[in-house]
CSV table of C-alpha atoms in Angstrom, one decimal:
chain,number,residue,atom,x,y,z
A,28,UNK,CA,0.0,0.0,0.0
A,29,UNK,CA,1.0,3.6,-0.3
A,30,UNK,CA,2.8,5.6,2.4
A,31,UNK,CA,0.9,8.3,4.3
A,32,UNK,CA,2.7,11.4,5.7
A,33,UNK,CA,0.6,13.2,8.3
A,34,UNK,CA,1.6,16.8,8.7
A,35,UNK,CA,0.3,18.9,11.5
A,36,UNK,CA,-0.1,22.6,10.7
A,37,UNK,CA,2.4,25.1,12.0
A,38,UNK,CA,2.0,27.0,15.2
A,39,UNK,CA,-0.9,29.4,15.4
A,40,UNK,CA,-1.8,32.5,17.4
A,41,UNK,CA,-4.1,30.3,19.5
A,42,UNK,CA,-1.2,27.8,20.2
A,43,UNK,CA,1.0,30.6,21.3
A,44,UNK,CA,-1.7,32.2,23.5
A,45,UNK,CA,-2.8,28.9,25.1
A,46,UNK,CA,-6.3,28.9,23.6
A,47,UNK,CA,-8.4,26.1,22.1
A,48,UNK,CA,-8.8,27.1,18.5
A,49,UNK,CA,-11.1,24.3,17.4
A,50,UNK,CA,-12.7,25.2,14.0
A,51,UNK,CA,-12.1,28.9,14.4
A,52,UNK,CA,-10.2,30.6,11.5
A,53,UNK,CA,-7.0,31.2,13.5
A,54,UNK,CA,-3.9,31.7,11.4
A,55,UNK,CA,-0.2,30.8,11.6
A,56,UNK,CA,2.0,33.1,13.7
A,57,UNK,CA,5.5,34.0,12.7
A,58,UNK,CA,6.9,30.9,14.3
A,59,UNK,CA,4.3,28.8,12.5
A,60,UNK,CA,5.2,30.3,9.1
A,61,UNK,CA,8.8,29.6,9.8
A,62,UNK,CA,8.0,26.0,10.7
A,63,UNK,CA,5.9,25.5,7.6
A,64,UNK,CA,8.8,26.8,5.4
A,65,UNK,CA,11.3,24.5,7.2
A,66,UNK,CA,9.2,21.4,6.8
A,67,UNK,CA,8.8,22.3,3.1
A,68,UNK,CA,12.6,22.0,2.8
A,69,UNK,CA,12.4,18.5,4.4
A,70,UNK,CA,9.6,17.5,2.0
A,71,UNK,CA,11.4,18.7,-1.1
A,72,UNK,CA,13.0,15.4,-2.1
A,73,UNK,CA,9.8,13.4,-1.5
A,74,UNK,CA,7.6,12.8,-4.6
A,75,UNK,CA,4.0,13.2,-3.5
A,76,UNK,CA,1.3,11.5,-5.4
A,77,UNK,CA,-1.4,13.6,-3.7
A,78,UNK,CA,-1.8,16.3,-1.0
A,79,UNK,CA,-5.1,16.5,0.9
A,80,UNK,CA,-5.9,18.9,3.7
A,81,UNK,CA,-8.3,19.9,6.4
A,82,UNK,CA,-10.4,22.9,5.2
A,83,UNK,CA,-9.2,25.1,8.0
A,84,UNK,CA,-7.0,28.1,7.1
A,85,UNK,CA,-4.1,27.1,9.3
A,86,UNK,CA,-3.6,23.9,7.3
A,87,UNK,CA,-4.0,25.6,4.0
A,88,UNK,CA,-1.5,28.3,5.0
A,89,UNK,CA,1.0,25.6,6.1
A,90,UNK,CA,0.7,23.9,2.7
A,91,UNK,CA,1.0,27.2,0.8
A,92,UNK,CA,4.4,27.8,2.5
A,93,UNK,CA,5.6,24.2,2.6
A,94,UNK,CA,4.5,23.0,-0.8
A,95,UNK,CA,3.8,26.0,-2.9
A,96,UNK,CA,3.6,24.0,-6.2
A,97,UNK,CA,1.0,21.5,-4.8
A,98,UNK,CA,-2.7,21.7,-5.4
A,99,UNK,CA,-4.2,20.4,-2.2
A,100,UNK,CA,-7.6,18.7,-2.2
A,101,UNK,CA,-9.8,19.6,0.8
A,102,UNK,CA,-11.0,16.6,2.8
A,103,UNK,CA,-13.7,17.5,5.4
A,104,UNK,CA,-12.9,14.3,7.3
A,105,UNK,CA,-9.6,15.8,8.4
A,106,UNK,CA,-11.1,18.9,10.0
A,107,UNK,CA,-10.4,19.6,13.7
A,108,UNK,CA,-12.6,18.1,16.3
A,109,UNK,CA,-15.7,20.2,16.9
A,110,UNK,CA,-15.1,21.4,20.4
A,111,UNK,CA,-18.4,23.4,20.4
A,112,UNK,CA,-18.8,25.8,23.3
A,113,UNK,CA,-15.2,25.1,24.3
A,114,UNK,CA,-13.7,26.8,21.2
A,115,UNK,CA,-11.8,30.0,21.7
A,116,UNK,CA,-11.5,29.5,25.4
A,117,UNK,CA,-8.2,29.5,27.3
A,118,UNK,CA,-7.0,26.0,28.2
A,119,UNK,CA,-6.3,27.1,31.7
A,120,UNK,CA,-10.0,27.8,32.2
A,121,UNK,CA,-11.1,24.6,30.4
A,122,UNK,CA,-8.8,22.6,32.7
A,123,UNK,CA,-11.2,23.5,35.6
A,124,UNK,CA,-14.3,22.1,33.8
A,125,UNK,CA,-15.7,18.8,35.1
A,126,UNK,CA,-15.4,17.4,31.6
A,127,UNK,CA,-11.6,18.0,31.4
A,128,UNK,CA,-10.5,14.9,33.4
A,129,UNK,CA,-12.8,12.8,31.1
A,130,UNK,CA,-11.1,14.3,28.0
A,131,UNK,CA,-7.8,13.3,29.4
A,132,UNK,CA,-8.6,9.8,30.8
A,133,UNK,CA,-11.7,8.6,28.9
A,134,UNK,CA,-11.9,10.6,25.6
A,135,UNK,CA,-14.0,7.9,23.9
A,136,UNK,CA,-16.9,8.9,26.2
A,137,UNK,CA,-16.6,12.7,25.5
A,138,UNK,CA,-19.2,14.7,23.6
A,139,UNK,CA,-18.2,18.4,23.7
A,140,UNK,CA,-21.0,20.8,24.7
A,141,UNK,CA,-22.7,21.9,21.5
A,142,UNK,CA,-19.9,20.0,19.7
A,143,UNK,CA,-18.7,16.7,18.4
A,144,UNK,CA,-18.0,13.4,20.1
A,145,UNK,CA,-14.3,12.5,20.1
A,146,UNK,CA,-15.1,9.0,19.0
A,147,UNK,CA,-17.0,10.4,16.0
A,148,UNK,CA,-13.9,12.6,15.2
A,149,UNK,CA,-11.7,9.6,15.3
A,150,UNK,CA,-14.0,7.4,13.2
A,151,UNK,CA,-14.4,10.0,10.4
A,152,UNK,CA,-10.7,10.8,10.3
A,153,UNK,CA,-9.6,7.2,10.1
A,154,UNK,CA,-12.2,6.5,7.4
A,155,UNK,CA,-10.9,9.5,5.4
A,156,UNK,CA,-7.2,8.5,5.5
A,157,UNK,CA,-7.9,4.8,4.9
A,158,UNK,CA,-10.2,5.7,1.9
A,159,UNK,CA,-7.6,8.1,0.4
A,160,UNK,CA,-4.8,5.6,0.9
A,161,UNK,CA,-6.7,2.8,-0.9
A,162,UNK,CA,-7.6,5.3,-3.7
A,163,UNK,CA,-4.0,6.5,-4.1
A,164,UNK,CA,-2.6,3.0,-4.0
A,165,UNK,CA,-5.0,2.0,-6.8
A,166,UNK,CA,-4.2,5.0,-8.9
A,167,UNK,CA,-0.4,5.4,-8.3
A,168,UNK,CA,0.8,2.0,-7.1
A,169,UNK,CA,1.9,0.6,-3.7
A,170,UNK,CA,5.0,2.7,-3.6
A,171,UNK,CA,3.2,6.0,-3.9
A,172,UNK,CA,3.7,8.6,-1.1
A,173,UNK,CA,1.0,11.1,-0.2
A,174,UNK,CA,0.5,13.8,2.4
A,175,UNK,CA,-2.5,14.8,4.6
A,176,UNK,CA,-2.3,18.1,6.6
A,177,UNK,CA,-4.5,18.1,9.7
A,178,UNK,CA,-4.7,18.8,13.4
A,179,UNK,CA,-3.2,17.5,16.7
A,180,UNK,CA,-6.1,15.5,18.0
A,181,UNK,CA,-7.0,14.2,14.6
A,182,UNK,CA,-3.5,13.0,13.9
A,183,UNK,CA,-3.3,11.4,17.4
A,184,UNK,CA,-6.6,9.5,16.7
A,185,UNK,CA,-5.3,8.2,13.4
A,186,UNK,CA,-2.1,7.1,15.1
A,187,UNK,CA,-4.0,5.3,17.8
A,188,UNK,CA,-5.9,3.4,15.2
A,189,UNK,CA,-2.7,2.4,13.4
A,190,UNK,CA,-1.2,1.2,16.6
A,191,UNK,CA,-4.3,-0.8,17.5
A,192,UNK,CA,-4.8,1.0,20.8
A,193,UNK,CA,-8.1,2.2,22.2
A,194,UNK,CA,-9.0,5.9,21.8
A,195,UNK,CA,-8.7,6.3,25.6
A,196,UNK,CA,-4.9,5.9,25.2
A,197,UNK,CA,-4.5,8.6,22.5
A,198,UNK,CA,-3.5,11.3,24.9
A,199,UNK,CA,-0.2,9.4,25.3
A,200,UNK,CA,0.6,10.3,21.7
A,201,UNK,CA,2.3,13.6,20.8
A,202,UNK,CA,1.9,15.5,17.5
A,203,UNK,CA,3.7,18.8,17.6
A,204,UNK,CA,3.1,21.7,15.2
A,205,UNK,CA,4.7,21.1,11.8
A,206,UNK,CA,5.6,17.5,12.8
A,207,UNK,CA,5.5,14.7,10.3
A,208,UNK,CA,4.1,11.2,11.2
A,209,UNK,CA,4.4,8.4,8.7
A,210,UNK,CA,2.0,5.4,8.5
A,211,UNK,CA,2.0,2.6,6.0
A,212,UNK,CA,-1.2,0.5,5.7
A,213,UNK,CA,-1.0,-3.1,4.6
A,214,UNK,CA,-3.5,-5.9,4.1
A,215,UNK,CA,-2.5,-7.3,7.4
A,216,UNK,CA,-1.9,-4.3,9.6
A,217,UNK,CA,-0.7,-0.7,9.6
A,218,UNK,CA,2.9,0.2,10.4
A,219,UNK,CA,3.8,3.4,12.3
A,220,UNK,CA,7.1,4.3,10.5
A,221,UNK,CA,7.7,7.6,12.2
A,222,UNK,CA,6.0,9.6,14.9
A,223,UNK,CA,6.1,13.4,15.6
A,224,UNK,CA,9.2,13.8,13.5
A,225,UNK,CA,10.3,17.4,13.5
A,226,UNK,CA,13.8,17.2,12.0
A,227,UNK,CA,14.6,13.8,10.4
A,228,UNK,CA,15.6,13.3,6.8
A,229,UNK,CA,12.4,12.5,4.9
A,230,UNK,CA,14.3,11.6,1.8
A,231,UNK,CA,14.8,8.2,3.4
A,232,UNK,CA,11.1,7.5,2.8
A,233,UNK,CA,11.6,7.5,-1.0
A,234,UNK,CA,11.6,3.9,-2.4
A,235,UNK,CA,14.8,2.9,-4.2
A,236,UNK,CA,14.7,2.4,-8.0
A,237,UNK,CA,13.1,-0.9,-9.1
A,238,UNK,CA,16.3,-2.5,-10.3
A,239,UNK,CA,18.1,-1.8,-7.0
A,240,UNK,CA,15.2,-3.3,-5.1
A,241,UNK,CA,15.4,-6.5,-7.1
A,242,UNK,CA,19.1,-6.8,-6.5
A,243,UNK,CA,18.7,-6.2,-2.8
A,244,UNK,CA,15.8,-8.7,-2.4
A,245,UNK,CA,16.3,-11.3,0.3
A,246,UNK,CA,14.2,-13.4,2.6
A,247,UNK,CA,12.2,-11.4,5.2
A,248,UNK,CA,14.0,-11.4,8.5
A,249,UNK,CA,11.4,-9.5,10.6
A,250,UNK,CA,7.7,-9.2,11.1
A,251,UNK,CA,7.8,-5.7,9.7
A,252,UNK,CA,9.3,-7.0,6.4
A,253,UNK,CA,6.7,-9.8,6.2
A,254,UNK,CA,3.9,-7.3,6.9
A,255,UNK,CA,4.7,-4.9,4.2
A,256,UNK,CA,8.3,-3.8,4.2
A,257,UNK,CA,7.8,-1.0,6.7
A,258,UNK,CA,11.4,-1.5,7.9
A,259,UNK,CA,12.7,-0.3,4.5
A,260,UNK,CA,11.0,3.0,4.8
A,261,UNK,CA,11.8,3.9,8.4
């Protein structure tokens, strides 16, 4: 199957101020713009078969700076969780709400006031990336690489699914602004190739030429190789 690069948007004014942006149209701050430009340099050697994005402006701004030649396709399934009445409020204030400990310890049970259930967010995000991955694999082949730009909680939920852990464990996962997380889905299982990568060489993800791969072929010596060759991309 294809390889998915999950890119979190760069830092926003809300991130800097300690607020919960949610689906509000907050934009990148100076640090976020610099982060987006820097991750673009890292992505330069990677041939991307497709680029999809959350509809929110902070993701679109990130891609405009990181991948100015790309033509991102908006995917509503990648939008931030709908935090409802919590949106725009300081995190310090929200931490005093009775729902806050539930968000941290039992997120699968959370429905935000006037907003979305975290379980619903996770389900539609996972459905979106798995559908796109199957489509890109069918159109471009199993060695295609594609990128999806989204949000922290959305990326963490997708990673939790890839790891086969319950959504209630997803707060243990970190996705920093402008970080890259890499997942390869296979018929047997997904492989988490990289997590929260903020400085690694992404060129290593590019598959070697076909002739080189044939010469290097050897019996699989690990479960990762048997499952889909994730070890060759990490």
